[in-house]
């Protein structure tokens, strides 16, 4: 893997973020901006969350990112037709000037700002944009079909960089972000989760040049959106460069100034009852009941995770803390050709030792559901008779260091946030 400051296969040695004509809702044509936004496609809890969003406004963005039809082709065609109709009807309109967009999310004491733009694509071996998780091929295929049909980037990925990686750099992107946020915004809306969202456009050539120069020698970590980044790369291969498909829509956040929250992504095992999951452990892990409610059980999980691998199993009305795996079992089931930090990850042990070896649960959609929301995971397990496996989050510094070593974590290992709301700005590739 190369590091910033080098070039490989003609790729620039840092981030290249380009302005674009943002595609945005026309406020006068919708009930409210809050009513047409959505969480990212993979955070929407279906079907309840999907139905809620669809009913919030007939033009909610979920009709584009999660179209409903009987087949993948029909879903993609429906999304493309919907996007075409909204453009023709003036529901969505392109900004007249190309720009980068400063995006702010605020809730209580939490404040996050970053820059939305079209980022030049590069593979992991270029060392410019670092993935930290594996992807599921069928999800990439699904997202590729949707992007191909709509010819649009419908929601930005969340990428992070650190301005303190290069303390000698001249003032640039961070200063432009702060100066822009002091001006009147293009839009402001508060979504039902309590987050206030504001968006500004950067169109001044001098400011754009300053951002470009600053980011041009920086490296980014994919915080959220590995499947969409993989989709960008797949679609780029289908088009002969140079084309708009050489770029993808992203939100870049400087975590030296605005640290992200890192949360876990939980698993719900559809066909494994809690009693069977516990029986299969058979002395390989320490298992003990912990008291509820859920918040108290999660506190117990956090305390156990500080000492080593730990998981919280529920779905039968109780909470079962699973910890202290047999070292010989870990040695036998976890591969040895990775750094020790990777071998100790909860997600690594979960997949290699528990799912693959002890529980023999295939990593497929019919067996495992990946859910960001803790309460939704528990509720789904209780309703289906399955097992909720609740995880403790990984620290960002561990994620970043493994990514710099070129090591990917098991898929769906982390959930960085807050995630950008979908629907505030889109990018057309036509």
Coordinates of C-alpha atoms in Angstrom, one line a residue:
X1 CA 0.0 0.0 0.0
X2 CA 1.3 3.5 -0.9
X3 CA 1.0 6.5 1.4
X4 CA 0.0 10.0 0.5
X5 CA 2.8 11.8 -1.2
X6 CA 3.4 9.1 -3.8
X7 CA 1.8 8.3 -7.1
X8 CA 0.7 4.9 -8.4
X9 CA -0.8 4.1 -11.7
X10 CA -1.2 7.8 -12.4
X11 CA -3.4 8.4 -9.4
X12 CA -3.1 11.7 -7.6
X13 CA -1.3 11.5 -4.3
X14 CA -4.2 12.8 -2.2
X15 CA -7.9 13.6 -2.2
X16 CA -9.4 15.4 -5.2
X17 CA -12.8 16.8 -4.3
X18 CA -14.6 18.5 -7.2
X19 CA -17.5 20.9 -7.2
X20 CA -20.8 19.8 -8.9
X21 CA -24.3 21.1 -9.7
X22 CA -26.1 19.9 -6.6
X23 CA -29.5 18.5 -7.2
X24 CA -31.9 19.7 -4.4
X25 CA -35.5 19.7 -3.4
X26 CA -37.4 22.9 -4.3
X27 CA -38.8 23.8 -0.8
X28 CA -42.0 25.3 -2.3
X29 CA -42.9 22.0 -4.0
X30 CA -42.7 19.7 -0.9
X31 CA -44.4 19.7 2.5
X32 CA -41.2 20.3 4.3
X33 CA -37.5 19.4 3.8
X34 CA -37.5 17.3 6.9
X35 CA -40.4 15.3 5.6
X36 CA -38.6 14.3 2.4
X37 CA -35.3 13.3 4.0
X38 CA -34.3 9.8 5.2
X39 CA -31.5 8.0 7.0
X40 CA -29.0 6.2 4.6
X41 CA -30.6 3.2 2.8
X42 CA -29.0 0.6 5.1
X43 CA -30.1 2.3 8.3
X44 CA -33.9 2.3 7.4
X45 CA -35.5 -0.4 9.5
X46 CA -37.9 -2.1 7.1
X47 CA -40.8 -2.4 6.9
X48 CA -42.0 -0.1 9.6
X49 CA -39.4 2.6 9.0
X50 CA -39.9 2.4 5.3
X51 CA -43.7 2.8 5.5
X52 CA -43.2 5.7 8.0
X53 CA -41.0 7.6 5.6
X54 CA -43.1 6.9 2.5
X55 CA -46.1 8.3 4.3
X56 CA -44.3 11.4 5.6
X57 CA -44.4 13.0 2.2
X58 CA -45.2 11.6 -1.3
X59 CA -41.7 12.8 -2.5
X60 CA -39.7 11.4 0.4
X61 CA -36.2 10.4 -0.9
X62 CA -36.8 6.8 0.3
X63 CA -38.8 6.3 -2.9
X64 CA -35.5 6.7 -4.8
X65 CA -33.1 4.9 -2.5
X66 CA -35.4 2.0 -1.5
X67 CA -38.0 1.7 -4.3
X68 CA -40.6 -1.0 -3.8
X69 CA -41.4 -3.5 -6.6
X70 CA -41.3 -7.3 -7.1
X71 CA -38.0 -7.6 -8.9
X72 CA -34.7 -5.8 -8.8
X73 CA -35.1 -4.6 -12.4
X74 CA -38.6 -3.3 -11.6
X75 CA -37.4 -1.5 -8.5
X76 CA -34.6 0.2 -10.4
X77 CA -36.8 1.2 -13.3
X78 CA -39.3 2.6 -10.8
X79 CA -36.6 4.7 -9.1
X80 CA -35.4 6.0 -12.5
X81 CA -38.9 6.9 -13.5
X82 CA -39.6 8.6 -10.2
X83 CA -36.4 10.7 -10.5
X84 CA -37.2 11.7 -14.0
X85 CA -40.8 12.7 -13.0
X86 CA -39.6 14.8 -10.0
X87 CA -37.1 16.6 -12.2
X88 CA -39.8 17.3 -14.9
X89 CA -42.3 18.5 -12.3
X90 CA -39.8 20.8 -10.6
X91 CA -39.7 18.8 -7.3
X92 CA -36.0 18.6 -7.7
X93 CA -33.8 21.2 -9.4
X94 CA -30.1 21.5 -10.1
X95 CA -28.2 24.5 -8.6
X96 CA -27.1 26.9 -11.4
X97 CA -23.4 27.1 -10.3
X98 CA -21.2 24.1 -9.5
X99 CA -20.0 24.1 -5.9
X100 CA -18.9 22.2 -2.9
X101 CA -21.3 22.1 0.0
X102 CA -20.6 22.7 3.7
X103 CA -23.0 20.5 5.7
X104 CA -23.7 20.9 9.4
X105 CA -25.5 18.6 11.8
X106 CA -26.3 19.8 15.3
X107 CA -28.2 18.3 18.3
X108 CA -27.6 19.6 21.8
X109 CA -23.9 19.7 22.4
X110 CA -23.1 17.6 19.3
X111 CA -21.9 19.6 16.3
X112 CA -20.5 18.1 13.1
X113 CA -19.4 20.0 10.0
X114 CA -17.9 18.7 6.7
X115 CA -17.7 19.2 3.0
X116 CA -19.9 17.5 0.4
X117 CA -18.3 17.1 -3.1
X118 CA -17.6 14.7 -5.9
X119 CA -14.5 12.8 -5.0
X120 CA -12.1 11.2 -7.5
X121 CA -12.3 7.5 -7.2
X122 CA -9.2 5.4 -6.3
X123 CA -8.7 1.8 -5.3
X124 CA -7.4 0.8 -1.8
X125 CA -3.9 0.1 -3.0
X126 CA -3.5 3.7 -4.0
X127 CA -3.6 4.6 -0.3
X128 CA -5.8 7.6 -0.7
X129 CA -9.3 6.4 0.4
X130 CA -9.0 3.6 3.0
X131 CA -11.7 1.0 3.4
X132 CA -11.8 -0.8 6.8
X133 CA -14.6 -3.3 6.2
X134 CA -15.3 -6.1 3.7
X135 CA -18.4 -5.8 1.6
X136 CA -21.2 -8.2 0.6
X137 CA -21.2 -8.7 -3.2
X138 CA -25.0 -8.9 -3.5
X139 CA -25.4 -5.5 -1.8
X140 CA -22.9 -4.0 -4.3
X141 CA -24.9 -5.5 -7.1
X142 CA -28.1 -4.1 -5.8
X143 CA -26.7 -0.6 -5.4
X144 CA -25.0 -0.7 -8.8
X145 CA -28.3 -1.5 -10.5
X146 CA -30.0 1.4 -8.8
X147 CA -27.2 3.9 -9.6
X148 CA -26.9 2.6 -13.1
X149 CA -30.7 3.0 -13.7
X150 CA -31.0 6.5 -12.1
X151 CA -27.6 7.7 -13.3
X152 CA -27.2 9.5 -10.0
X153 CA -25.5 9.5 -6.7
X154 CA -28.5 9.6 -4.4
X155 CA -26.7 9.9 -1.0
X156 CA -23.3 10.9 0.1
X157 CA -20.8 8.4 1.7
X158 CA -19.3 9.5 5.0
X159 CA -15.5 9.8 4.9
X160 CA -13.1 11.1 7.5
X161 CA -9.7 12.7 7.4
X162 CA -7.6 14.4 10.1
X163 CA -6.1 17.9 9.6
X164 CA -3.6 17.2 12.3
X165 CA -2.0 14.5 10.1
X166 CA -0.1 17.4 8.4
X167 CA 0.3 20.2 11.0
X168 CA 2.6 22.2 8.7
X169 CA -0.1 22.5 6.0
X170 CA -1.3 26.0 5.1
X171 CA -4.8 27.0 6.3
X172 CA -7.4 25.5 3.9
X173 CA -10.5 23.3 4.1
X174 CA -11.1 23.6 7.8
X175 CA -11.0 27.4 7.8
X176 CA -13.2 27.6 4.7
X177 CA -15.8 25.4 6.4
X178 CA -15.9 27.6 9.5
X179 CA -16.1 30.8 7.5
X180 CA -18.8 29.4 5.3
X181 CA -20.9 28.3 8.3
X182 CA -21.0 32.0 9.5
X183 CA -23.0 32.9 6.4
X184 CA -26.8 32.5 5.8
X185 CA -27.4 28.9 4.7
X186 CA -29.1 27.6 1.6
X187 CA -31.4 25.5 3.7
X188 CA -32.1 24.6 7.3
X189 CA -34.4 21.9 8.6
X190 CA -34.8 19.9 11.8
X191 CA -35.6 16.2 11.4
X192 CA -37.7 14.1 13.8
X193 CA -34.6 12.7 15.5
X194 CA -33.9 16.2 16.8
X195 CA -31.0 17.0 14.5
X196 CA -30.8 20.4 12.9
X197 CA -29.3 20.3 9.4
X198 CA -27.9 23.3 7.5
X199 CA -26.3 23.4 4.1
X200 CA -24.2 26.1 2.3
X201 CA -22.6 26.2 -1.1
X202 CA -19.0 27.2 -1.8
X203 CA -18.7 28.7 -5.3
X204 CA -16.0 31.3 -4.9
X205 CA -13.0 30.2 -7.0
X206 CA -10.4 31.3 -4.4
X207 CA -12.2 29.3 -1.7
X208 CA -12.6 26.3 -3.9
X209 CA -8.9 26.4 -4.8
X210 CA -7.9 26.6 -1.1
X211 CA -10.0 23.5 -0.3
X212 CA -8.5 21.6 -3.3
X213 CA -5.0 22.5 -2.3
X214 CA -5.5 21.4 1.3
X215 CA -7.2 18.1 0.5
X216 CA -4.8 17.3 -2.3
X217 CA -2.3 15.7 0.1
X218 CA -4.7 14.1 2.6
X219 CA -5.9 10.6 3.1
X220 CA -9.4 9.6 4.0
X221 CA -11.0 6.7 5.9
X222 CA -14.4 5.4 4.8
X223 CA -16.5 5.8 7.9
X224 CA -19.8 4.8 6.4
X225 CA -20.6 3.6 2.9
X226 CA -18.3 0.8 2.0
X227 CA -20.8 -0.8 -0.3
X228 CA -21.5 2.4 -2.1
X229 CA -17.8 3.1 -2.6
X230 CA -17.4 -0.4 -4.0
X231 CA -20.4 0.3 -6.2
X232 CA -18.7 3.6 -7.4
X233 CA -15.6 1.6 -8.4
X234 CA -17.6 -1.1 -10.2
X235 CA -19.5 1.4 -12.2
X236 CA -16.4 3.3 -13.0
X237 CA -15.0 0.1 -14.6
X238 CA -18.1 0.0 -16.9
X239 CA -17.4 3.5 -18.4
X240 CA -14.4 4.5 -20.4
X241 CA -12.7 7.4 -18.6
X242 CA -12.9 10.3 -18.4
X243 CA -16.6 10.4 -17.4
X244 CA -18.6 11.6 -14.4
X245 CA -18.5 8.0 -13.2
X246 CA -14.8 8.7 -12.2
X247 CA -16.2 10.6 -9.2
X248 CA -18.6 9.7 -6.3
X249 CA -20.6 11.8 -3.9
X250 CA -19.1 12.0 -0.4
X251 CA -19.2 14.0 2.8
X252 CA -15.7 14.6 4.2
X253 CA -15.4 15.3 7.9
X254 CA -12.2 16.4 9.7
X255 CA -12.3 14.3 12.8
X256 CA -9.5 16.3 14.4
X257 CA -12.1 19.1 14.8
X258 CA -15.3 17.1 14.8
X259 CA -14.8 13.6 16.2
X260 CA -17.4 11.1 15.1
X261 CA -19.3 8.8 17.3
X262 CA -18.5 5.2 16.8
X263 CA -21.3 2.7 17.4
X264 CA -21.7 -1.0 16.9
X265 CA -23.8 -2.8 14.3
X266 CA -25.7 -5.6 15.8
X267 CA -26.7 -9.0 14.4
X268 CA -30.1 -10.7 14.5
X269 CA -29.9 -14.4 13.9
X270 CA -33.2 -15.4 12.3
X271 CA -33.2 -19.1 12.7
X272 CA -31.2 -19.6 16.0
X273 CA -33.3 -19.4 19.2
X274 CA -31.5 -18.0 22.2
X275 CA -31.6 -21.3 24.1
X276 CA -29.9 -23.1 21.2
X277 CA -27.3 -20.4 20.9
X278 CA -26.4 -20.7 24.6
X279 CA -26.4 -24.5 24.6
X280 CA -23.9 -24.5 21.7
X281 CA -21.4 -22.5 23.7
X282 CA -20.9 -25.5 26.0
X283 CA -18.2 -24.1 28.2
X284 CA -16.3 -22.4 25.4
X285 CA -17.3 -19.0 26.8
X286 CA -18.3 -17.7 30.2
X287 CA -22.0 -17.1 30.1
X288 CA -23.9 -15.3 32.9
X289 CA -27.3 -13.6 33.1
X290 CA -27.4 -9.8 33.6
X291 CA -30.2 -7.7 34.8
X292 CA -32.2 -5.4 32.6
X293 CA -33.4 -3.0 31.4
X294 CA -31.5 -2.9 28.1
X295 CA -29.5 0.2 29.2
X296 CA -28.2 -1.6 32.3
X297 CA -27.4 -4.8 30.3
X298 CA -25.4 -2.7 27.7
X299 CA -23.5 -1.1 30.6
X300 CA -22.5 -4.6 31.7
X301 CA -21.5 -5.4 28.1
X302 CA -19.3 -2.3 28.0
X303 CA -17.5 -3.3 31.2
X304 CA -16.9 -6.8 30.0
X305 CA -15.6 -5.5 26.6
X306 CA -13.0 -3.5 28.4
X307 CA -11.4 -6.8 29.5
X308 CA -11.7 -8.8 26.3
X309 CA -14.2 -10.2 23.8
X310 CA -17.8 -9.9 25.0
X311 CA -21.3 -10.1 23.5
X312 CA -24.8 -9.7 24.8
X313 CA -27.4 -12.2 23.7
X314 CA -31.1 -11.6 24.0
X315 CA -34.5 -12.3 22.3
X316 CA -36.0 -14.5 25.0
X317 CA -36.9 -11.8 27.4
X318 CA -33.6 -12.0 29.3
X319 CA -30.0 -10.8 28.8
X320 CA -27.1 -13.2 28.6
X321 CA -23.5 -11.9 28.8
X322 CA -21.1 -14.0 26.8
X323 CA -17.4 -13.3 27.5
X324 CA -14.0 -14.8 28.2
X325 CA -13.6 -17.2 25.3
X326 CA -11.4 -20.3 25.6
X327 CA -7.9 -19.1 24.3
X328 CA -7.3 -22.5 22.6
X329 CA -10.6 -22.2 20.8
X330 CA -9.7 -18.7 19.5
X331 CA -6.3 -19.9 18.5
X332 CA -7.9 -22.7 16.5
X333 CA -10.7 -20.8 14.8
X334 CA -9.3 -17.3 14.1
X335 CA -6.8 -17.0 11.2
X336 CA -3.2 -16.2 12.1
X337 CA -2.2 -14.2 9.0
X338 CA -3.6 -10.9 10.3
X339 CA -2.4 -8.4 13.0
X340 CA -3.1 -9.2 16.6
X341 CA -5.4 -6.2 16.9
X342 CA -7.6 -7.7 14.1
X343 CA -7.6 -11.1 15.7
X344 CA -8.9 -9.6 19.0
X345 CA -11.8 -7.8 17.4
X346 CA -15.2 -8.7 18.6
X347 CA -16.5 -9.0 15.1
X348 CA -13.6 -11.3 14.1
X349 CA -14.4 -13.6 17.1
X350 CA -18.1 -13.4 16.4
X351 CA -17.8 -14.5 12.8
X352 CA -14.9 -17.0 13.0
X353 CA -15.6 -18.6 16.4
X354 CA -19.3 -18.2 17.1
X355 CA -21.1 -18.0 13.8
X356 CA -18.8 -20.2 11.7
X357 CA -17.7 -22.8 14.2
X358 CA -20.0 -23.1 17.2
X359 CA -23.3 -21.9 15.8
X360 CA -22.7 -22.8 12.1
X361 CA -24.8 -19.9 10.9
X362 CA -24.2 -18.9 7.3
X363 CA -23.5 -15.2 6.7
X364 CA -26.4 -14.7 4.3
X365 CA -29.5 -12.4 4.4
X366 CA -31.8 -15.3 5.1
X367 CA -29.9 -16.1 8.3
X368 CA -28.4 -12.8 9.6
X369 CA -29.9 -9.3 9.7
X370 CA -27.5 -6.4 10.4
X371 CA -29.2 -3.6 12.4
X372 CA -27.8 -0.3 13.6
X373 CA -30.5 0.4 16.2
X374 CA -30.2 -1.6 19.4
X375 CA -33.8 -1.6 20.5
X376 CA -34.9 -2.6 17.0
X377 CA -32.6 -5.5 17.0
X378 CA -34.0 -6.8 20.3
X379 CA -37.6 -6.2 19.2
X380 CA -37.0 -8.2 15.9
X381 CA -35.4 -11.1 17.8
X382 CA -38.3 -11.2 20.3
X383 CA -40.9 -11.2 17.5
X384 CA -39.1 -13.8 15.3
X385 CA -37.9 -16.1 18.0
X386 CA -34.3 -15.5 17.0
X387 CA -31.2 -14.3 18.8
X388 CA -30.1 -10.7 19.0
X389 CA -26.3 -10.5 19.3
X390 CA -25.5 -7.0 20.7
X391 CA -22.0 -5.7 20.1
X392 CA -19.8 -3.0 21.8
X393 CA -18.3 -0.4 19.4
X394 CA -14.6 -0.4 18.3
X395 CA -12.5 2.7 18.9
X396 CA -11.8 4.9 15.9
X397 CA -8.1 4.8 16.4
X398 CA -8.1 1.0 16.1
X399 CA -10.2 1.2 12.9
X400 CA -7.9 3.8 11.3
X401 CA -4.7 2.0 12.2
X402 CA -5.9 -1.3 10.7
X403 CA -7.0 0.5 7.6
X404 CA -3.6 2.1 7.2
X405 CA -2.1 -1.4 7.4
X406 CA -4.4 -2.4 4.6
X407 CA -6.4 -4.8 6.8
X408 CA -10.1 -4.8 6.4
X409 CA -12.4 -5.7 9.3
X410 CA -15.3 -8.1 9.1
X411 CA -18.2 -6.4 7.3
X412 CA -20.6 -4.4 9.3
X413 CA -18.1 -4.0 12.2
X414 CA -18.7 -0.4 13.0
X415 CA -21.3 2.4 12.6
X416 CA -19.8 5.9 12.5
X417 CA -22.1 8.8 13.0
X418 CA -23.9 11.0 12.9
X419 CA -24.6 9.9 9.3
X420 CA -25.6 12.6 6.8
X421 CA -29.3 12.8 6.1
X422 CA -30.2 11.5 2.6
X423 CA -32.1 13.9 0.4
X424 CA -30.5 17.3 1.1
X425 CA -28.2 17.2 -1.9
X426 CA -27.9 14.7 -4.8
X427 CA -25.6 14.4 -7.7
X428 CA -26.7 13.7 -11.3
X429 CA -24.3 12.0 -13.6
X430 CA -26.1 12.9 -16.8

